[in-house]
Short mmCIF file of C-alpha atoms and ligand atoms in Angstrom, two decimals:
data_model
loop_
_atom_site.label_atom_id
_atom_site.label_comp_id
_atom_site.label_asym_id
_atom_site.label_seq_id
_atom_site.Cartn_x
_atom_site.Cartn_y
_atom_site.Cartn_z
CA MET A 25 -25.85 5.42 -28.07
CA ALA A 26 -24.99 2.13 -29.76
CA GLN A 27 -23.86 -0.70 -27.53
CA LEU A 28 -20.17 -0.70 -26.75
CA ASP A 29 -17.98 -3.02 -28.79
CA LYS A 30 -17.06 -6.21 -27.01
CA ALA A 31 -13.96 -6.41 -24.86
CA LYS A 32 -12.05 -9.65 -25.29
CA MET A 33 -9.54 -11.47 -23.14
CA ILE A 34 -7.55 -14.65 -23.59
CA VAL A 35 -6.43 -15.98 -20.23
CA ASP A 36 -3.97 -18.82 -20.60
CA LYS A 37 -2.20 -20.64 -17.78
CA ASP A 38 1.08 -20.54 -19.72
CA PHE A 39 1.09 -16.74 -20.22
CA ARG A 40 2.76 -15.94 -16.91
CA ILE A 41 4.05 -12.62 -15.68
CA ALA A 42 5.39 -13.84 -12.33
CA GLU A 43 4.56 -15.33 -8.97
CA ILE A 44 2.87 -12.60 -6.96
CA ASP A 45 4.68 -11.57 -3.80
CA GLU A 46 1.88 -11.40 -1.23
CA ARG A 47 3.53 -8.30 0.21
CA ILE A 48 1.91 -6.24 -2.56
CA TYR A 49 -1.15 -6.35 -0.28
CA GLY A 50 0.66 -4.47 2.46
CA SER A 51 -0.51 -1.33 4.21
CA PHE A 52 0.77 1.47 6.40
CA ILE A 53 0.27 2.87 9.91
CA GLU A 54 1.90 6.22 10.66
CA HIS A 55 1.90 8.20 13.89
CA LEU A 56 -0.45 10.64 12.24
CA GLY A 57 -3.96 11.76 13.10
CA ARG A 58 -6.03 8.94 14.59
CA ALA A 59 -4.19 6.05 12.92
CA VAL A 60 -2.48 4.92 16.11
CA TYR A 61 -4.30 6.70 18.97
CA GLY A 62 -8.03 6.18 18.49
CA GLY A 63 -7.31 3.79 15.62
CA ILE A 64 -5.35 0.65 16.37
CA TYR A 65 -4.79 1.66 20.03
CA GLU A 66 -7.48 2.90 22.37
CA PRO A 67 -7.15 1.31 25.82
CA ASP A 68 -10.43 2.81 27.08
CA HIS A 69 -12.52 1.51 24.19
CA PRO A 70 -14.90 -1.35 25.03
CA SER A 71 -13.38 -3.50 22.28
CA ALA A 72 -9.77 -3.02 23.51
CA ASN A 73 -7.80 -6.06 24.65
CA GLU A 74 -5.30 -6.16 27.53
CA ASN A 75 -2.69 -4.47 25.31
CA GLY A 76 -5.00 -1.56 24.49
CA PHE A 77 -5.56 -2.68 20.90
CA ARG A 78 -9.03 -2.34 19.44
CA MET A 79 -10.15 -5.83 18.54
CA ASP A 80 -12.93 -4.56 16.27
CA VAL A 81 -10.21 -2.92 14.17
CA ILE A 82 -7.98 -5.99 14.22
CA GLU A 83 -10.98 -8.03 13.07
CA LEU A 84 -11.32 -5.83 9.95
CA VAL A 85 -7.57 -5.85 9.34
CA LYS A 86 -7.74 -9.64 9.37
CA GLN A 87 -10.55 -9.55 6.81
CA LEU A 88 -8.13 -7.65 4.55
CA ASN A 89 -5.40 -10.21 5.29
CA VAL A 90 -2.60 -7.63 5.32
CA PRO A 91 0.78 -9.38 5.15
CA ILE A 92 2.99 -6.40 6.03
CA VAL A 93 2.46 -2.94 7.58
CA ARG A 94 4.87 -0.04 7.18
CA TYR A 95 5.61 1.91 10.37
CA PRO A 96 6.08 4.51 12.01
CA GLY A 97 6.04 6.94 9.06
CA GLY A 98 5.78 8.59 6.63
CA ASN A 99 6.81 12.17 7.09
CA MET A 100 6.75 11.63 10.85
CA VAL A 101 9.74 9.31 10.82
CA SER A 102 12.07 12.02 9.56
CA ALA A 103 12.22 13.68 13.00
CA TYR A 104 11.40 10.64 15.15
CA ASN A 105 13.56 9.47 18.04
CA TRP A 106 12.74 5.78 18.34
CA GLU A 107 14.14 5.77 21.89
CA ASP A 108 11.19 7.98 22.95
CA GLY A 109 8.78 5.13 22.24
CA VAL A 110 10.34 2.31 24.28
CA GLY A 111 10.58 1.56 28.00
CA PRO A 112 8.12 2.37 30.79
CA LYS A 113 5.17 4.25 29.33
CA GLU A 114 5.00 6.76 32.19
CA GLU A 115 8.57 7.86 31.48
CA ARG A 116 8.11 8.42 27.75
CA PRO A 117 8.40 12.06 26.64
CA ARG A 118 5.63 14.05 25.01
CA ARG A 119 7.12 15.69 21.96
CA LEU A 120 6.21 18.24 19.34
CA GLU A 121 5.65 16.10 16.26
CA LEU A 122 6.86 18.45 13.54
CA ALA A 123 5.71 16.75 10.35
CA TRP A 124 2.00 16.99 11.22
CA ARG A 125 2.33 19.62 13.99
CA THR A 126 0.70 17.58 16.73
CA ILE A 127 1.67 16.35 20.21
CA GLU A 128 3.12 12.83 20.21
CA THR A 129 2.64 11.06 23.54
CA ASN A 130 4.79 8.06 22.62
CA GLN A 131 2.41 5.67 24.38
CA VAL A 132 2.82 3.41 21.36
CA GLY A 133 6.30 2.70 20.01
CA THR A 134 8.36 -0.04 18.41
CA ASN A 135 7.49 -2.86 20.83
CA GLU A 136 3.78 -2.13 21.00
CA PHE A 137 3.56 -1.93 17.24
CA ALA A 138 5.46 -5.20 16.76
CA GLN A 139 3.01 -6.77 19.22
CA TRP A 140 0.02 -5.27 17.36
CA ALA A 141 1.32 -6.59 14.03
CA LYS A 142 1.64 -10.05 15.51
CA GLU A 143 -1.96 -9.92 16.72
CA ALA A 144 -3.09 -8.71 13.30
CA ASN A 145 -1.18 -11.55 11.54
CA SER A 146 1.12 -9.06 9.81
CA GLU A 147 4.81 -8.35 9.56
CA VAL A 148 6.38 -4.96 10.21
CA MET A 149 8.10 -2.90 7.52
CA MET A 150 10.15 -0.51 9.64
CA ALA A 151 11.30 2.91 8.46
CA VAL A 152 14.36 4.60 9.96
CA ASN A 153 14.93 8.32 10.40
CA LEU A 154 17.33 9.62 7.75
CA GLY A 155 16.04 13.19 8.10
CA THR A 156 17.32 14.45 11.43
CA ARG A 157 19.32 11.33 12.28
CA GLY A 158 21.39 8.72 10.48
CA ILE A 159 23.62 5.65 10.70
CA ASP A 160 23.88 5.44 14.46
CA ALA A 161 20.18 5.65 15.32
CA ALA A 162 19.35 3.20 12.53
CA ARG A 163 21.87 0.56 13.51
CA ASN A 164 20.91 0.87 17.18
CA LEU A 165 17.22 0.43 16.40
CA LEU A 166 18.02 -2.64 14.32
CA GLU A 167 20.13 -4.08 17.13
CA TYR A 168 17.26 -3.36 19.55
CA CYS A 169 14.74 -5.11 17.33
CA ASN A 170 16.62 -8.06 15.86
CA HIS A 171 19.67 -8.99 17.93
CA PRO A 172 18.87 -11.91 20.23
CA GLU A 173 20.65 -10.86 23.45
CA GLY A 174 23.90 -9.97 25.18
CA THR A 175 24.45 -6.45 23.83
CA TYR A 176 23.38 -3.05 25.10
CA TYR A 177 20.35 -2.57 22.82
CA SER A 178 19.20 -6.19 22.69
CA ASP A 179 19.38 -6.39 26.49
CA LEU A 180 17.49 -3.10 26.70
CA ARG A 181 14.67 -4.65 24.65
CA ILE A 182 14.64 -7.63 27.01
CA LYS A 183 14.58 -5.27 30.00
CA HIS A 184 11.58 -3.57 28.38
CA GLY A 185 9.72 -6.87 28.48
CA TYR A 186 10.38 -8.33 25.01
CA ARG A 187 12.55 -11.42 25.46
CA GLU A 188 12.31 -12.54 21.83
CA PRO A 189 13.73 -10.38 19.04
CA HIS A 190 11.12 -8.93 16.69
CA LYS A 191 13.01 -10.28 13.64
CA ILE A 192 11.93 -7.42 11.40
CA LYS A 193 13.06 -8.27 7.90
CA THR A 194 12.13 -5.23 5.81
CA TRP A 195 13.56 -1.75 6.47
CA CYS A 196 12.99 1.55 4.66
CA LEU A 197 15.96 3.90 4.51
CA GLY A 198 14.06 7.08 5.36
CA ASN A 199 10.89 8.45 3.80
CA GLU A 200 10.32 10.71 0.77
CA MET A 201 13.73 12.30 1.10
CA ASP A 202 13.24 13.97 -2.31
CA GLY A 203 10.39 16.11 -0.92
CA PRO A 204 11.12 19.69 0.17
CA TRP A 205 8.43 19.23 2.89
CA GLN A 206 10.49 16.48 4.48
CA ILE A 207 12.30 17.34 7.70
CA GLY A 208 15.95 16.91 6.77
CA HIS A 209 15.18 16.93 3.03
CA LYS A 210 18.27 16.08 1.01
CA THR A 211 19.63 16.34 -2.48
CA ALA A 212 19.91 13.07 -4.37
CA ASP A 213 23.65 12.85 -3.73
CA GLU A 214 23.32 13.71 -0.06
CA TYR A 215 20.60 11.10 0.41
CA GLY A 216 22.31 8.48 -1.74
CA ARG A 217 25.53 8.68 0.26
CA LEU A 218 23.75 8.58 3.63
CA ALA A 219 21.45 5.75 2.59
CA ALA A 220 24.35 3.67 1.25
CA GLU A 221 26.41 4.07 4.42
CA THR A 222 23.39 3.39 6.64
CA ALA A 223 22.58 0.28 4.62
CA LYS A 224 26.15 -1.00 4.98
CA ALA A 225 26.09 -0.56 8.75
CA MET A 226 22.65 -2.13 9.07
CA ARG A 227 23.69 -5.17 7.07
CA LEU A 228 26.65 -5.64 9.40
CA VAL A 229 24.21 -5.78 12.33
CA ASP A 230 21.85 -8.19 10.54
CA PRO A 231 22.77 -9.48 7.05
CA SER A 232 19.35 -11.11 6.63
CA ILE A 233 17.39 -7.84 6.29
CA GLU A 234 15.95 -6.36 3.09
CA LEU A 235 16.41 -2.65 2.46
CA VAL A 236 14.38 -0.08 0.55
CA SER A 237 16.04 3.00 -0.95
CA CYS A 238 13.80 6.09 -1.21
CA GLY A 239 12.54 6.77 -4.68
CA SER A 240 10.35 9.68 -5.72
CA SER A 241 7.31 10.92 -3.77
CA GLY A 242 5.32 10.90 -6.98
CA ILE A 243 5.65 10.96 -10.74
CA GLN A 244 4.97 14.71 -10.63
CA MET A 245 8.16 15.48 -8.69
CA PRO A 246 10.46 17.74 -10.71
CA THR A 247 13.45 15.59 -9.75
CA PHE A 248 11.84 12.37 -11.07
CA PRO A 249 13.49 10.19 -12.49
CA GLU A 250 16.87 11.80 -12.04
CA TRP A 251 16.43 11.22 -8.29
CA GLU A 252 16.22 7.45 -8.82
CA ALA A 253 19.23 7.41 -11.16
CA LYS A 254 21.44 9.46 -8.84
CA THR A 255 20.43 7.83 -5.56
CA LEU A 256 20.64 4.29 -6.94
CA ASP A 257 24.08 5.06 -8.25
CA HIS A 258 25.06 5.26 -4.57
CA THR A 259 22.78 2.63 -3.05
CA TYR A 260 22.49 -0.03 -5.79
CA ASP A 261 24.87 -2.57 -4.26
CA TYR A 262 23.43 -2.27 -0.76
CA VAL A 263 19.66 -2.26 -1.21
CA ASP A 264 16.99 -4.60 -2.57
CA PHE A 265 14.15 -2.23 -3.44
CA VAL A 266 13.46 1.31 -4.51
CA SER A 267 10.23 2.92 -3.29
CA LEU A 268 7.44 4.66 -5.23
CA HIS A 269 4.66 6.77 -3.74
CA GLN A 270 1.56 8.04 -5.54
CA TYR A 271 -1.79 9.53 -4.52
CA TYR A 272 -4.62 10.62 -6.79
CA GLY A 273 -7.70 12.80 -6.39
CA ASN A 274 -10.69 13.76 -8.52
CA ARG A 275 -10.20 17.45 -7.78
CA ASP A 276 -11.90 18.82 -10.88
CA SER A 277 -14.70 16.27 -10.71
CA ASP A 278 -13.86 14.68 -14.05
CA THR A 279 -14.49 11.01 -13.33
CA ALA A 280 -13.50 9.65 -16.75
CA ASN A 281 -10.14 11.38 -16.45
CA TYR A 282 -9.81 10.28 -12.82
CA LEU A 283 -10.36 6.60 -13.68
CA ALA A 284 -7.66 6.86 -16.36
CA ARG A 285 -5.03 7.95 -13.81
CA THR A 286 -3.71 4.40 -13.62
CA LEU A 287 -2.20 4.86 -17.08
CA ASP A 288 0.05 7.34 -15.37
CA MET A 289 0.76 4.90 -12.50
CA ASP A 290 1.68 2.27 -15.09
CA HIS A 291 4.04 4.74 -16.77
CA PHE A 292 5.56 5.61 -13.37
CA ILE A 293 6.31 1.94 -12.66
CA LYS A 294 7.78 1.35 -16.13
CA THR A 295 10.03 4.39 -15.84
CA VAL A 296 11.33 3.32 -12.42
CA ILE A 297 12.04 -0.19 -13.78
CA SER A 298 13.95 1.32 -16.71
CA THR A 299 15.93 3.55 -14.39
CA CYS A 300 16.86 0.63 -12.10
CA ASP A 301 17.92 -1.39 -15.11
CA TYR A 302 19.93 1.50 -16.51
CA ILE A 303 21.92 1.66 -13.27
CA GLN A 304 22.28 -2.12 -13.35
CA ALA A 305 23.75 -1.85 -16.85
CA LYS A 306 25.98 1.04 -15.85
CA LYS A 307 27.37 -0.96 -12.94
CA ARG A 308 27.63 -4.20 -14.94
CA SER A 309 25.74 -5.73 -12.05
CA LYS A 310 24.01 -9.10 -11.98
CA LYS A 311 21.60 -7.85 -9.36
CA LYS A 312 18.09 -6.59 -10.13
CA ILE A 313 16.43 -4.00 -7.92
CA ASN A 314 12.73 -4.54 -7.32
CA LEU A 315 10.03 -1.99 -6.60
CA SER A 316 8.28 -1.27 -3.32
CA PHE A 317 5.19 0.84 -4.07
CA ASP A 318 4.97 1.59 -0.39
CA GLU A 319 2.45 4.44 -0.44
CA TRP A 320 -0.49 4.46 -2.81
CA ASN A 321 -4.12 5.51 -2.56
CA VAL A 322 -6.63 8.28 -3.15
CA TRP A 323 -5.97 11.37 -1.02
CA TYR A 324 -7.72 14.69 -1.47
CA HIS A 325 -11.13 14.76 0.23
CA SER A 326 -9.70 15.88 3.56
CA ASN A 327 -7.29 18.56 2.33
CA ASP A 328 -9.47 21.60 3.10
CA GLN A 329 -10.59 20.30 6.47
CA ASP A 330 -6.98 19.60 7.49
CA ALA A 331 -5.95 23.14 6.64
CA ARG A 332 -8.40 24.37 9.31
CA LEU A 333 -7.13 22.15 12.18
CA ASP A 334 -5.35 23.75 15.13
CA PRO A 335 -1.77 22.64 15.73
CA TRP A 336 -0.40 20.87 18.81
CA THR A 337 -3.29 18.64 19.75
CA ILE A 338 -3.15 14.90 20.40
CA ALA A 339 -4.41 12.62 17.63
CA PRO A 340 -6.57 15.14 15.74
CA PRO A 341 -8.78 13.85 12.88
CA GLN A 342 -6.20 14.42 10.12
CA LEU A 343 -6.37 13.03 6.58
CA GLU A 344 -9.78 11.47 7.25
CA ASP A 345 -10.85 11.07 3.64
CA HIS A 346 -14.38 9.82 3.33
CA TYR A 347 -14.19 7.65 0.23
CA ASN A 348 -16.94 7.40 -2.34
CA PHE A 349 -17.80 4.78 -4.94
CA GLU A 350 -15.64 6.18 -7.74
CA ASP A 351 -12.62 6.11 -5.37
CA ALA A 352 -13.20 2.37 -4.94
CA LEU A 353 -13.09 1.99 -8.72
CA LEU A 354 -9.77 3.80 -8.95
CA VAL A 355 -8.36 1.76 -6.07
CA GLY A 356 -9.40 -1.40 -7.94
CA SER A 357 -7.58 -0.13 -11.00
CA MET A 358 -4.48 0.65 -8.93
CA LEU A 359 -4.50 -2.92 -7.63
CA ILE A 360 -4.82 -4.22 -11.19
CA THR A 361 -1.82 -2.07 -12.14
CA LEU A 362 0.27 -3.58 -9.34
CA LEU A 363 -0.71 -7.09 -10.49
CA LYS A 364 0.31 -6.30 -14.07
CA HIS A 365 3.81 -5.58 -12.75
CA ALA A 366 4.10 -8.55 -10.40
CA ASP A 367 7.50 -9.38 -11.92
CA ARG A 368 9.07 -6.23 -10.44
CA VAL A 369 6.66 -4.76 -7.90
CA LYS A 370 7.25 -7.06 -4.97
CA MET A 371 5.88 -4.92 -2.16
CA ALA A 372 3.18 -2.27 -1.99
CA CYS A 373 1.37 -0.52 0.85
CA MET A 374 -2.06 0.97 0.64
CA ALA A 375 -1.60 4.21 2.59
CA GLN A 376 -2.90 4.01 5.13
CA LEU A 377 -4.85 1.38 7.11
CA VAL A 378 -7.00 2.93 9.84
CA ASN A 379 -8.68 6.39 9.98
CA VAL A 380 -5.94 8.19 8.03
CA ILE A 381 -6.72 7.89 4.27
CA ALA A 382 -7.85 4.43 5.17
CA PRO A 383 -10.11 1.53 4.21
CA ILE A 384 -11.02 1.08 7.91
CA MET A 385 -12.59 3.76 10.09
CA ALA A 386 -12.76 3.52 13.88
CA GLU A 387 -15.27 5.55 15.83
CA GLN A 388 -16.44 5.36 19.41
CA GLY A 389 -19.53 3.46 18.26
CA GLY A 390 -17.57 0.88 16.28
CA SER A 391 -15.43 0.39 13.20
CA TRP A 392 -16.62 0.26 9.60
CA LYS A 393 -15.56 -0.34 6.02
CA GLN A 394 -14.98 2.48 3.57
CA THR A 395 -15.83 1.87 -0.09
CA ILE A 396 -12.17 1.20 -0.92
CA PHE A 397 -12.10 -1.67 1.57
CA TYR A 398 -13.75 -3.97 -0.93
CA PRO A 399 -11.42 -3.99 -3.95
CA TYR A 400 -8.50 -4.25 -1.51
CA MET A 401 -10.14 -7.21 0.25
CA HIS A 402 -10.93 -8.95 -3.05
CA ALA A 403 -7.42 -8.53 -4.43
CA SER A 404 -5.82 -9.69 -1.20
CA ALA A 405 -8.13 -12.72 -0.95
CA PHE A 406 -8.15 -13.85 -4.59
CA GLY A 407 -5.03 -12.20 -6.03
CA ARG A 408 -2.49 -14.68 -4.72
CA GLY A 409 -0.63 -17.05 -6.99
CA VAL A 410 0.71 -16.34 -10.47
CA SER A 411 -0.12 -13.10 -12.23
CA LEU A 412 -1.09 -14.04 -15.77
CA GLN A 413 -0.67 -11.90 -18.85
CA PRO A 414 -4.09 -11.80 -20.50
CA VAL A 415 -4.24 -10.87 -24.18
CA VAL A 416 -6.79 -8.07 -24.10
CA SER A 417 -8.63 -6.03 -26.68
CA SER A 418 -11.00 -3.35 -25.50
CA PRO A 419 -12.86 -0.40 -26.98
CA LEU A 420 -10.97 2.80 -26.25
CA HIS A 421 -11.78 6.40 -25.35
CA ASP A 422 -9.97 9.67 -24.76
CA THR A 423 -10.14 11.77 -21.60
CA LYS A 424 -8.83 15.23 -20.77
CA ASP A 425 -5.29 14.04 -20.04
CA TYR A 426 -5.14 10.61 -21.68
CA THR A 427 -5.67 9.11 -25.13
CA ASP A 428 -6.63 5.56 -26.04
CA VAL A 429 -7.82 4.63 -22.58
CA PRO A 430 -9.25 1.08 -22.63
CA TYR A 431 -12.70 0.82 -21.09
CA LEU A 432 -11.65 -2.56 -19.76
CA ASP A 433 -8.89 -2.63 -17.18
CA SER A 434 -8.08 -6.18 -16.15
CA ALA A 435 -5.70 -8.66 -14.57
CA ALA A 436 -5.85 -12.42 -14.09
CA VAL A 437 -4.41 -14.54 -11.30
CA TYR A 438 -3.89 -18.29 -11.26
CA ASN A 439 -3.62 -19.95 -7.88
CA GLU A 440 -2.11 -23.31 -8.81
CA GLU A 441 -2.22 -24.71 -5.31
CA LYS A 442 -5.92 -24.01 -4.84
CA GLU A 443 -6.71 -24.64 -8.52
CA GLU A 444 -8.48 -21.30 -8.83
CA VAL A 445 -8.42 -18.55 -11.43
CA THR A 446 -9.61 -15.01 -10.81
CA ILE A 447 -10.21 -12.25 -13.32
CA PHE A 448 -10.29 -8.71 -11.90
CA ALA A 449 -12.01 -6.36 -14.32
CA LEU A 450 -12.98 -2.72 -14.22
CA ASN A 451 -15.44 -1.17 -16.66
CA ARG A 452 -14.39 2.46 -16.95
CA HIS A 453 -17.46 3.43 -18.98
CA LEU A 454 -19.64 5.68 -16.85
CA SER A 455 -22.97 5.04 -18.54
CA GLU A 456 -22.76 1.82 -20.60
CA SER A 457 -22.25 -1.78 -19.66
CA LEU A 458 -19.30 -3.47 -21.35
CA PRO A 459 -19.78 -6.90 -22.96
CA LEU A 460 -16.83 -9.15 -22.13
CA THR A 461 -15.77 -12.44 -23.69
CA ALA A 462 -12.95 -14.22 -21.92
CA ASP A 463 -11.37 -17.30 -23.45
CA VAL A 464 -10.26 -19.53 -20.58
CA ARG A 465 -10.02 -22.80 -22.53
CA SER A 466 -6.59 -23.62 -21.09
CA PHE A 467 -8.37 -24.16 -17.79
CA ALA A 468 -10.23 -27.27 -18.85
CA ASP A 469 -12.60 -28.68 -16.20
CA TYR A 470 -12.86 -25.37 -14.38
CA ARG A 471 -16.28 -24.10 -13.36
CA LEU A 472 -17.54 -20.64 -12.59
CA VAL A 473 -17.62 -20.05 -8.84
CA GLU A 474 -18.98 -16.52 -8.69
CA HIS A 475 -19.03 -13.12 -10.32
CA ILE A 476 -18.74 -10.45 -7.62
CA VAL A 477 -19.69 -6.90 -8.59
CA LEU A 478 -19.17 -3.56 -6.86
CA GLU A 479 -21.51 -1.05 -8.49
CA HIS A 480 -23.64 1.93 -7.53
CA ASP A 481 -25.76 4.42 -9.42
CA ASP A 482 -24.22 7.31 -7.53
CA LEU A 483 -20.49 7.70 -8.13
CA LYS A 484 -20.31 9.86 -5.02
CA ALA A 485 -22.04 7.38 -2.66
CA VAL A 486 -20.18 6.86 0.62
CA ASN A 487 -20.38 4.44 3.53
CA SER A 488 -20.66 5.28 7.22
CA LEU A 489 -20.90 3.52 10.56
CA ASN A 490 -24.67 3.37 10.23
CA GLU A 491 -25.08 2.71 6.55
CA GLU A 492 -23.06 0.67 4.09
CA LYS A 493 -24.30 2.02 0.78
CA VAL A 494 -21.42 0.66 -1.28
CA LYS A 495 -20.85 -3.05 -0.89
CA PRO A 496 -20.33 -5.92 -3.31
CA HIS A 497 -22.95 -8.43 -4.42
CA GLY A 498 -22.53 -11.82 -6.05
CA ASN A 499 -25.10 -11.45 -8.83
CA GLY A 500 -22.83 -10.67 -11.74
CA SER A 501 -23.93 -11.97 -15.14
CA ALA A 502 -20.87 -14.08 -16.04
CA GLU A 503 -21.53 -17.50 -17.58
CA LEU A 504 -18.98 -20.11 -18.55
CA LYS A 505 -19.62 -22.44 -21.48
CA ASP A 506 -17.07 -24.54 -23.37
CA GLY A 507 -14.19 -22.57 -21.92
CA ILE A 508 -15.60 -19.16 -22.84
CA ILE A 509 -16.87 -16.67 -20.27
CA GLU A 510 -19.55 -14.23 -21.42
CA ALA A 511 -20.37 -11.34 -19.09
CA GLN A 512 -21.88 -7.88 -19.11
CA LEU A 513 -19.79 -5.62 -16.90
CA SER A 514 -22.15 -2.99 -15.52
CA LYS A 515 -21.37 0.66 -16.17
CA ALA A 516 -18.63 1.93 -13.84
CA SER A 517 -18.10 -1.34 -12.02
CA TRP A 518 -15.44 -3.44 -10.29
CA ASN A 519 -15.75 -7.14 -11.08
CA VAL A 520 -14.21 -10.29 -9.68
CA ILE A 521 -14.90 -13.38 -11.79
CA ARG A 522 -13.78 -16.56 -10.05
CA LEU A 523 -13.26 -20.02 -11.49
CA ALA A 524 -12.20 -23.22 -9.73
CA LYS A 525 -11.65 -26.82 -10.63
O1 AHR B 26 0.53 8.96 3.94
C1 AHR B 26 0.54 10.33 4.23
C2 AHR B 26 1.85 10.99 3.89
O2 AHR B 26 2.03 10.98 2.51
C3 AHR B 26 3.11 10.30 4.41
O3 AHR B 26 3.42 10.68 5.70
C4 AHR B 26 4.15 10.79 3.46
O4 AHR B 26 5.19 9.87 3.30
C5 AHR B 26 3.40 11.07 2.18
O5 AHR B 26 3.68 12.32 1.68
#
């Protein structure tokens, strides 16, 4: 095969998309499987601190530098009584957790999670139950969390040992209410009305909060995008964000097609933006609604195993996807897609954080990094600042479901404060390296710091506690001369090319 045509980029400091909201590097902890019990919380583990939190896990969370973590669900929140999870631990009820058909011991609840987030240097994105409950439970929870003192729920929090309010700023109005699997699933009009009235009441309790209206559970939902149009018609004036959720899987083992899935994610984001703006126009509103992509990841490896689990056990190993190298490539491409939309996607949560479809795994013997940990870590570390709009030309290919897929997927970030520029680049070609020329002449006096590469000969290679087969190295080929970067991006690789003054 002849060598691939060159991919070209022009990265100019004046071609700006927007300032990146660091909350796009958020994540998610649900009371599901071993995310909480045996994940972030395991009082008997040798690494646990006085609060029962595993410090080996917190250490890895800090390496990811996760600014915000969604909690407590997910599907679980739609039948959750938050009152079960506060107060003396010995008095907390054990409940049937209906979403995942397990036993919930409630040993971790709102206060413990707020404490954990503090220790992990994160903020909490709290979801309220709009499935089985509604306005009253939501406003009471908000009063419990954010009101300083002198009322029933704020004084109850103080009595429970938390003198200072948690000051939780970001609140999700339910979870995936468009999904028939959701407990208390609603039609768009039913949800829109309830979400609008809940939002109004919550804002009366604390006008400083930001609210997220439930969008679609995926682009494949039959009600998408009508769901967004109808629900936002009700909620537009009272919320700040609409949510998007999307998971992918390489079910038919067609990697080229799998790595092109982000074209569909891009289309999803554009359609939600258009729908928000249509409602804005319809309402003659000055306000723009932003996007919270608050569940995204790869999820499919564990499906068969989960179908065989017995119900009604405590913290079973649910949704424990063991990620391979090609999953890390797709995750990198999903991060690039979020960066390309930094003007409207202001929050995003990799779902989830520990054990459950997660970059971090916690076992008795220690915690370890899945393959997908690395692109997430790179983007969170080097993807802060201004998202630039590179002018890109790339050789193209077709896959089963997509046409004109660029081999090069890329984004560029300019951190003005640190005087650093980072190019994130994925080579989607599975057997050929991709020559890249990047014109960075607008960054005069910048030097090449490093070219990090995540590559592996086996697309199905996985990591484990004992062996980290997939990990990045710093020996990429990029060279910078007279403002032009020349690099060979290895076949099927994730690349981080860093410049600094
Ligand atoms: O993240 C796992 C599940 O995926 C969440 O509980 C739900 O919101 C989504 O369907």
